[in-house]
Structure formats: C-alpha cells, structure tokens
Short mmCIF file of C-alpha atoms in Angstrom, two decimals:
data_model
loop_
_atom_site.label_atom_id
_atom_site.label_comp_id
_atom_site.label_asym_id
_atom_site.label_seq_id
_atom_site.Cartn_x
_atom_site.Cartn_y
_atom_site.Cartn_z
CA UNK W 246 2.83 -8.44 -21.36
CA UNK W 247 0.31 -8.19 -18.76
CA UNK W 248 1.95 -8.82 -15.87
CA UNK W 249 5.09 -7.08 -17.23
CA UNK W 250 2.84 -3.45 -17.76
CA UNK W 251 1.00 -4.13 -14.40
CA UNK W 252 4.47 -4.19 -12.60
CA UNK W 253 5.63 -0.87 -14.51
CA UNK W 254 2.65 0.74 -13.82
CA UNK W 255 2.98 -0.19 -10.08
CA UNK W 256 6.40 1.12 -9.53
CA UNK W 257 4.76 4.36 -11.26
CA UNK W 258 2.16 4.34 -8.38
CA UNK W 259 4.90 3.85 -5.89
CA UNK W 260 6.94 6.73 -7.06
CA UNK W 261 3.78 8.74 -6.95
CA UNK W 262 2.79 7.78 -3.76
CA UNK W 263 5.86 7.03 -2.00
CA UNK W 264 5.82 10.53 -0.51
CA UNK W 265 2.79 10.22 1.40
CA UNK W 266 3.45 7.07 2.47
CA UNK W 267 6.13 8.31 4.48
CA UNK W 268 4.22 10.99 5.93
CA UNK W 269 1.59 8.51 7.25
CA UNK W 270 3.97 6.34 8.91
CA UNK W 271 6.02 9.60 10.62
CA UNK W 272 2.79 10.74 11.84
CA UNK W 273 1.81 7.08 13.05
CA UNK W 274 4.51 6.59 14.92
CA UNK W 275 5.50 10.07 16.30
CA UNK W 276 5.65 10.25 20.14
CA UNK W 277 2.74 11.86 21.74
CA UNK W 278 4.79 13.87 24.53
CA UNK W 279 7.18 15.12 22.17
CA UNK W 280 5.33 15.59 19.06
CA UNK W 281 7.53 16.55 15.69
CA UNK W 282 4.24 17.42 13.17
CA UNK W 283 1.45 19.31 14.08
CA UNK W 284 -0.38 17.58 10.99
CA UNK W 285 -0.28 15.84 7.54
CA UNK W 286 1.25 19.01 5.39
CA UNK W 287 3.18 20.36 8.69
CA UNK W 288 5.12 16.94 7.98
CA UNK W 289 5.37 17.55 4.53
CA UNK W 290 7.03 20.87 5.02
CA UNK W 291 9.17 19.52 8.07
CA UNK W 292 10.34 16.71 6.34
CA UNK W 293 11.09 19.14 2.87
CA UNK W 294 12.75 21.85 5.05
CA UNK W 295 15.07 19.80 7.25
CA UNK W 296 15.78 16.46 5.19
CA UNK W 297 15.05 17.95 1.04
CA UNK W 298 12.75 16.38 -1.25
CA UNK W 299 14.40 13.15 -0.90
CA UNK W 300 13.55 12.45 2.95
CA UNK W 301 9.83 11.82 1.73
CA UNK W 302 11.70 8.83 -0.27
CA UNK W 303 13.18 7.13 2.89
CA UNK W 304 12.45 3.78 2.20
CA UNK W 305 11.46 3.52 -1.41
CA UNK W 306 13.69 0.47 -2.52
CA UNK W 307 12.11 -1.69 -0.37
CA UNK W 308 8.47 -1.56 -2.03
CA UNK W 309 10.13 -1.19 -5.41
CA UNK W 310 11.75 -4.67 -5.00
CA UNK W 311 9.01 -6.27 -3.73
CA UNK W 312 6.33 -4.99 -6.18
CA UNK W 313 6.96 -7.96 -9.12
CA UNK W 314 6.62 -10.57 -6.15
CA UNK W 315 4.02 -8.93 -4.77
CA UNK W 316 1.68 -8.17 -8.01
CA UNK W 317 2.66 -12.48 -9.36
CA UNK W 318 1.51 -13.58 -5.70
CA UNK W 319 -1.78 -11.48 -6.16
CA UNK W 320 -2.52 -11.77 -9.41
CA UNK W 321 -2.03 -15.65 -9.61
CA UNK W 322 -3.80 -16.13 -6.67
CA UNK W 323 -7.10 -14.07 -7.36
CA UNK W 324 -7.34 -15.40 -10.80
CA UNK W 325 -6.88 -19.19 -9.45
CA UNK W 326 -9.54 -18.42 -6.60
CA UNK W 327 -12.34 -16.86 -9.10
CA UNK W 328 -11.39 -19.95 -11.39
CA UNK W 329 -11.92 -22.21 -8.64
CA UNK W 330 -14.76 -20.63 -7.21
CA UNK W 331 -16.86 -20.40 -10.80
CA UNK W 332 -18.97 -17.75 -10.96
CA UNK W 333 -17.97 -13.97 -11.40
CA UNK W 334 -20.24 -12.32 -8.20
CA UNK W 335 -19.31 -9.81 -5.84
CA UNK W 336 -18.83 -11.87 -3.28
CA UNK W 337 -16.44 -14.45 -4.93
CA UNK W 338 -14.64 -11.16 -6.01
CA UNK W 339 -14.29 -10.42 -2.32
CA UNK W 340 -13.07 -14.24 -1.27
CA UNK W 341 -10.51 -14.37 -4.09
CA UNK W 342 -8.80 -10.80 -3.12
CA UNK W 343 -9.03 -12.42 0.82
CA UNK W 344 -7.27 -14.94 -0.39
CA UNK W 345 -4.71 -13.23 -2.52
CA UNK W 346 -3.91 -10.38 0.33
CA UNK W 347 -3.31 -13.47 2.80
CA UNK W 348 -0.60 -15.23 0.91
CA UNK W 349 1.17 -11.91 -0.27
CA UNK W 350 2.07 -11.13 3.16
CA UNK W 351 4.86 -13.31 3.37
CA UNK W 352 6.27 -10.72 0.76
CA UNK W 353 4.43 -7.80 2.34
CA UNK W 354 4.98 -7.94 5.97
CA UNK W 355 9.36 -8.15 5.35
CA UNK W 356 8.90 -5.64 2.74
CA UNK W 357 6.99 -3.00 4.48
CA UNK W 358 9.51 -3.72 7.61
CA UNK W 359 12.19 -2.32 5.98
CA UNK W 360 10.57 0.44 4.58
CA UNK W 361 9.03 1.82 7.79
CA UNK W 362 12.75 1.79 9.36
CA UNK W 363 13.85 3.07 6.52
CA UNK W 364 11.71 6.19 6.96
CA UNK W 365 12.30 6.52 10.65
CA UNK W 366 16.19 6.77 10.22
CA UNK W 367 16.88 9.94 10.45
CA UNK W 368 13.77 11.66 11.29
CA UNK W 369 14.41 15.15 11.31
CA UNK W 370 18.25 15.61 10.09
CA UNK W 371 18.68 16.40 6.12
CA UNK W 372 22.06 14.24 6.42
CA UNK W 373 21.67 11.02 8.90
CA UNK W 374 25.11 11.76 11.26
CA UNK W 375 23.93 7.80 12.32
CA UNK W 376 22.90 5.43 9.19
CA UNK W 377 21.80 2.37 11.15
CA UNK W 378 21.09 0.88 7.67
CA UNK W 379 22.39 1.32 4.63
CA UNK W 380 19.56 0.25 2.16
CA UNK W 381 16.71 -1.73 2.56
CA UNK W 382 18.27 -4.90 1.77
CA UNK W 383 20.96 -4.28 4.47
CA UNK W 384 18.21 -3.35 6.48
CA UNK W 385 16.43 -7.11 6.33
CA UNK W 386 20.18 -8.31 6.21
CA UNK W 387 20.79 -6.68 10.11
CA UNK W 388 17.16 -7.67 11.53
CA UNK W 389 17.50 -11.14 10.44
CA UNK W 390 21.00 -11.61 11.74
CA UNK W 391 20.07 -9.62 15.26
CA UNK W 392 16.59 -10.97 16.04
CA UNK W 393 15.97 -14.25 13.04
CA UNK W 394 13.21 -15.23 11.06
CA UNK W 395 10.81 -13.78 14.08
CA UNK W 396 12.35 -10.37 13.70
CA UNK W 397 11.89 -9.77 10.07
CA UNK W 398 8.37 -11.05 10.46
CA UNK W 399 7.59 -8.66 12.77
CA UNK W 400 4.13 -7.56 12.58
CA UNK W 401 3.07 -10.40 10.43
CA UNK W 402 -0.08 -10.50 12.60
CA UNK W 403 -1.24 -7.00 11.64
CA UNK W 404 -0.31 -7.17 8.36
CA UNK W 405 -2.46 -10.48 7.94
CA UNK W 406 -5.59 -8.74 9.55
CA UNK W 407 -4.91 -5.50 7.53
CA UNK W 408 -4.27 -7.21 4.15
CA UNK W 409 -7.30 -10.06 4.21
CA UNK W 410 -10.13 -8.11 4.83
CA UNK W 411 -8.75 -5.20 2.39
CA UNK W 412 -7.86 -6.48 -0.35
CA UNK W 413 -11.60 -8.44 -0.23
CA UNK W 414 -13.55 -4.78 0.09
CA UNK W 415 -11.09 -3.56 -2.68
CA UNK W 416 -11.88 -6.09 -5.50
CA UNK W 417 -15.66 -6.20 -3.92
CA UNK W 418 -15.54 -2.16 -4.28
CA UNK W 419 -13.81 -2.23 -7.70
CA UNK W 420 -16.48 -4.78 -8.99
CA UNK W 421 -19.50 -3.18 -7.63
CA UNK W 422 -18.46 0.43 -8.96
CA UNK W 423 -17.44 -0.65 -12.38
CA UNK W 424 -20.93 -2.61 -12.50
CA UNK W 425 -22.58 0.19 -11.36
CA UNK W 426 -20.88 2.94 -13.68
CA UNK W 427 -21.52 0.84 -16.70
CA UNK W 428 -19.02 -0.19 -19.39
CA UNK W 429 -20.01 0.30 -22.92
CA UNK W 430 -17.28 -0.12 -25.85
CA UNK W 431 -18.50 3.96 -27.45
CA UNK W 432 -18.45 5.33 -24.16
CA UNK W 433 -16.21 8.65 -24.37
CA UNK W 434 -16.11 8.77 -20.84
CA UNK W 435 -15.20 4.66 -19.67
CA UNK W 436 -11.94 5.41 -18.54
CA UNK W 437 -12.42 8.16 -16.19
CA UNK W 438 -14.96 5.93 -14.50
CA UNK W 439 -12.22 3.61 -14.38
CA UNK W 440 -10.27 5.87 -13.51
CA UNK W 441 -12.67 6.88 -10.76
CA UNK W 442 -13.52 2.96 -9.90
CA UNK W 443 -10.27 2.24 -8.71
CA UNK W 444 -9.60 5.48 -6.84
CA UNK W 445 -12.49 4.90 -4.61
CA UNK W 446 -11.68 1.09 -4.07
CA UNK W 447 -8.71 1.96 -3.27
CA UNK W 448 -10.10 4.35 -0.27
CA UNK W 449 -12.90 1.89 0.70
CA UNK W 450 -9.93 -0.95 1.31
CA UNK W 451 -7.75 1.72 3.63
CA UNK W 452 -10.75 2.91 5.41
CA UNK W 453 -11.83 -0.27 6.31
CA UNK W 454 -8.48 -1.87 7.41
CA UNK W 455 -6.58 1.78 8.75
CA UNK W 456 -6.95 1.44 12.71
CA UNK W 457 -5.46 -2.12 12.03
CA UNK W 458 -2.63 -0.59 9.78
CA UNK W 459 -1.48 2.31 12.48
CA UNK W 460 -1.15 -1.00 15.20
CA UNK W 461 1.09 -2.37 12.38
CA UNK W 462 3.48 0.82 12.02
CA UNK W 463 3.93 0.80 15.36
CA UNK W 464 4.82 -2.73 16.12
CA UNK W 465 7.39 -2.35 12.92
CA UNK W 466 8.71 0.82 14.11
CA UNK W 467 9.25 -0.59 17.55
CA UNK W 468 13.02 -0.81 18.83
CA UNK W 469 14.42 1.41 16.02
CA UNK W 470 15.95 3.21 18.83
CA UNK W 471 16.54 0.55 20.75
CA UNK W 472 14.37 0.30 22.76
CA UNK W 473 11.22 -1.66 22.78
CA UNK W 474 8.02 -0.33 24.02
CA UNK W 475 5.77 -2.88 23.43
CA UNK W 476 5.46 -6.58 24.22
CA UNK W 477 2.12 -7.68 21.73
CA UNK W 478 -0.11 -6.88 19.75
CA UNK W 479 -2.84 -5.88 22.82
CA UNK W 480 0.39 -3.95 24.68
CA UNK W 481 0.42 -1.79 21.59
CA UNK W 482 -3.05 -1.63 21.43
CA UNK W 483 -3.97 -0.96 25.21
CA UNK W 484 -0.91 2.02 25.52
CA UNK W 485 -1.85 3.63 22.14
CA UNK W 486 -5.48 4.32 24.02
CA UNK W 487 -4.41 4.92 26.98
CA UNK W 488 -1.83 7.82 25.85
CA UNK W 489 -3.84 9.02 22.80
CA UNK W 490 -7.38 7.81 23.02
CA UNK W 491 -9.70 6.45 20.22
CA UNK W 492 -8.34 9.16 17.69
CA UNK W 493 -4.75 7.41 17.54
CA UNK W 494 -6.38 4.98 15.13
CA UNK W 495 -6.68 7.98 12.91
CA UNK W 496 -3.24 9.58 12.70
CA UNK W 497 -1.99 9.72 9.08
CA UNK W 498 -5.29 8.98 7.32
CA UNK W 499 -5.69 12.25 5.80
CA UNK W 500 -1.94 11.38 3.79
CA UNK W 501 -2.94 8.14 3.29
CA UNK W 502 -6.12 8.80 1.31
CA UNK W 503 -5.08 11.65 -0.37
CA UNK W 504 -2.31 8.87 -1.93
CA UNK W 505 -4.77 6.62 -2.57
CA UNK W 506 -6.64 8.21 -5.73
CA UNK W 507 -3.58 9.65 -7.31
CA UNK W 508 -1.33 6.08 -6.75
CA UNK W 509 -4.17 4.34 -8.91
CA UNK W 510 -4.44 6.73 -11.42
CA UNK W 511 -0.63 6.70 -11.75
CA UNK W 512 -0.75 3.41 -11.97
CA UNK W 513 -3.74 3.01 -15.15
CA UNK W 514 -2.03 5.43 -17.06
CA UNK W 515 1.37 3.72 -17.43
CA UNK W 516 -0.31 0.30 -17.77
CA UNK W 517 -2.47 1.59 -20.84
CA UNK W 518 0.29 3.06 -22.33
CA UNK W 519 2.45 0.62 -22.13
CA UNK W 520 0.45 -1.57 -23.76
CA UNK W 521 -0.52 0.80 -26.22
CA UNK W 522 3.36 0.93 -26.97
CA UNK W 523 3.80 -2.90 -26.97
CA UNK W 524 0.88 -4.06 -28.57
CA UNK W 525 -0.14 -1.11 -30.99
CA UNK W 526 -3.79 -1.64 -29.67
CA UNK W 527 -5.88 1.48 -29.27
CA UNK W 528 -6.08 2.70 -26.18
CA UNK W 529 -10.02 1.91 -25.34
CA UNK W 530 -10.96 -1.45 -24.29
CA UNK W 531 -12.03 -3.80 -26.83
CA UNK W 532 -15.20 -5.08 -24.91
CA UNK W 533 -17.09 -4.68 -22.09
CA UNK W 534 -15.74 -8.08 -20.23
CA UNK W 535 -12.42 -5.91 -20.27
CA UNK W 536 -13.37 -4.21 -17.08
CA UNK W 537 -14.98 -6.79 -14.98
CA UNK W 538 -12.30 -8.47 -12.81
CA UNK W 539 -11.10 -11.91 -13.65
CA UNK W 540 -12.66 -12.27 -17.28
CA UNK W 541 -10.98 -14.71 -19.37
CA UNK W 542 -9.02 -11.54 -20.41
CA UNK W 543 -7.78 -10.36 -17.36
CA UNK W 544 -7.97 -6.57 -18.15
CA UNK W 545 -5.44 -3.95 -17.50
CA UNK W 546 -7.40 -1.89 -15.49
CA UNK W 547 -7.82 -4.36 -12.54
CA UNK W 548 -3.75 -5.05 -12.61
CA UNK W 549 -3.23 -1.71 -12.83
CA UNK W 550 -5.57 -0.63 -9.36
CA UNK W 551 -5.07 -3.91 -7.74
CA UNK W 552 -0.96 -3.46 -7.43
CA UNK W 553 -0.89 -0.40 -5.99
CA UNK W 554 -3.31 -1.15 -3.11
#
C-alpha cells in the first residue's frame, strides 16, 4: 500500500508541478537572438495567452507513465543500498540515493525526452497547425524508428551526472533536516517540518545539479526543428557560453524552485491521505523511526518527497 500511495501521491506532484516544468524547459531552451520570454511569469502569461491553460501541460503523459517505474526503481534500490550498507548515517543516506538516481535513468533519460519535445511542439500557437507527435508514446515510437536506441537515449550523459549527485544531496538533505527538526510522536507541529524537510531537499538537490540539467534540455531539445546545433556534450557546453555567458546555467531556475516546495507538499498530502483512507490509521506517525529514511518501516513521508524529485 506503500508503494501504491507513493505513486498516487507522485502523479499529484506532477500535476502540480507540471506547469512549471514546462516553463523551465521553454526558457532553457529559447534562442538567445530571438528571445520569446522576457522571464519566468512573462512565459507563464505567453504560454496562457497564446496556447490556454493547457500549453503549460505539453508533455505531461510522458512523466505520468513513467512515475510507477520510476518510484519501484528508486525505492527498491535505496532501500537495498541502506540494507547493504548497514548503518543509517548521512552519508550512507547520500550513497544509497547515488545509487538509486543512477539506475532510474534508464527510465528517466527516455521519459524526460519525450516530454521536453513534447513541450517544444508548438511553442507559441494555441492550436499546433504542425503536430510532429501525437503523444508521448508516439513521440519515443518516431525517435526510435528515425535515430535507434542512441536517439531515445539522448542525453543519457547529462541525465546520469544530474540524477547521481542529486538524488545523494536530496536524501542527505532530507535526513539531516528531519534530524535536525526533531521528531517526537506529541509534536503538533511534525508534519509541517516534514512538510518543510522535503521542500528544502528538494531545492538543495536542483541547486546543486541545475547548470548540469539546462546542458540536458538542450541536448534533448536539439533537432526538434530539424536541425541539429550541437555535436556533444562540450559543443553544447562551449556555444551556450560563448552566446550567453556564465548566466545561461541559470535560465529557468526561478520556475524550477518555485515547483519544487509546492510538488513535495502535493505529493505528502495525497500519500497521508491515502493511507489514512486505506488503512484507517490516524494521520500522525506512529513513532519517531517513521521519519528517518529507510527504517524497517519505510515511512510515507520519504516516498512521498523522494518521487517527486
């Protein structure tokens, strides 16, 4: 029941989030001689005004399908790492999420293909007069057929680099700030610092990965027109400075961690009560090992933050 809440309360966060996800990777990926947003809510509105509510949804079914793979690939592996590694420290924490954001990006890097040229179809027209791809799945479908296993692995480098390293610092973050808040069973206030926990996990991981993530949207983006514009990783790299300087490794950060907090808290809420609903429990933790990651209990508050990362 576990694993079935922490996938519901995942496609919650998604829903919630969606939105600003698109707006990071429009802003990413925008051309710097002919700009189309002046900033994160000048996209908003653009996007609103000229392709309705439903153009900051471009993309969504490809994260949606993903998310059970996704959230069995890191939960199993995380738990299986602490096992393995025996002791409950900060640092294992951080080598068991390393591991667990390595080996989802076989599911990741595919997924999060399709949903960045899913969000760049379009761009700027509220009906498409030239739907490249119909869905996500049709999406994968054309890629693979065009360009093979390589093409819908395309940035599976990035991804890797992004997805290690960040999903260590978040289950190092989450640990450190749930030990450091304190978790006692009468505490009125444990969930908000939960609550709060996994918010600011959640912006430690994308602040410590983001430069690495805006090389990724590019690479993925690359040859949605039809044409491609860069040959590697370091092509990508060396024209994004060169064009935009240092600050290109910035673009969309403001919509990214503004999605970050409200994605997690999404995501907690529907967990809890759907457990609530399933199990009649009540809705505060039993005990205190309920909030440290990887008890024997695995508690719903680490599912919940850790699957919308």
């Amino acid at each position: 029941m576990d694993f079935v809440a922490g996938c519901i309360g995942g496609a919650a966060g998604v829903l919630v989030g969606h939105p600003f996800d698109t707006v990071k990777v429009r802003l990413q990926v925008q051309s710097i001689d002919k700009p189309l947003y002046r900033g994160t809510f000048h996209c908003f509105q653009s996007i609103v005004r000229q392709e309705s509510v439903f153009g900051l949804y471009k993309g969504i079914g490809s994260p949606m399908m993903g998310l059970t793979f996704i959230n069995a690939i890191v939960f199993g592996v995380q738990g299986n790492t602490m096992r393995m590694l025996g002791h409950d420290t900060p640092m294992n924490q951080f080598l068991a999420g390393a591991a667990a954001g390595a080996i989802q990006c076989v599911i990741c890097c595919p997924m999060e293909l399709a949903k960045t040229r899913m969000q760049m179809q379009g761009t700027g027209e509220k009906k498409s007069s030239r739907k490249v791809y119909k869905n996500s799945l049709d999406c994968l479908a054309r890629i693979y057929k065009r360009e093979g296993l390589w093409g819908i692995n395309r940035g599976m480098v990035p991804t890797l680099i992004r997805e290690t390293p960040g999903f260590g610092v978040y289950f190092l973050a989450y640990d450190v700030l749930t030990r450091s808040l304190g978790c006692e069973p009468d505490d009125r206030y444990m969930i908000p610092k939960l609550l709060f926990a996994g918010g600011m996990a959640g912006i430690a991981s994308w602040l410590s990965t983001y430069p690495v993530d805006v090389i990724k949207s590019r690479l993925q983006a690359d040859g949605v027109d039809g044409v491609l514009q860069y040959s590697s990783i370091a092509d990508c790299v060396r024209q994004s400075i060169r064009r935009e300087g240092y600050m290109v490794f910035t673009r969309g950060l403001t919509s990214t961690l503004l999605r970050a907090f409200p994605v997690n808290a999404a995501t907690f809420a529907t967990v809890t009560l759907v457990l609530i609903y399933a199990r009649g429990v009540e809705e505060r933790p039993e005990d205190c090992e309920s909030v440290q990651p990887n008890s024997h209990h695995p508690q719903i508050q680490q599912r919940a933050q850790a699957s919308s990362l």
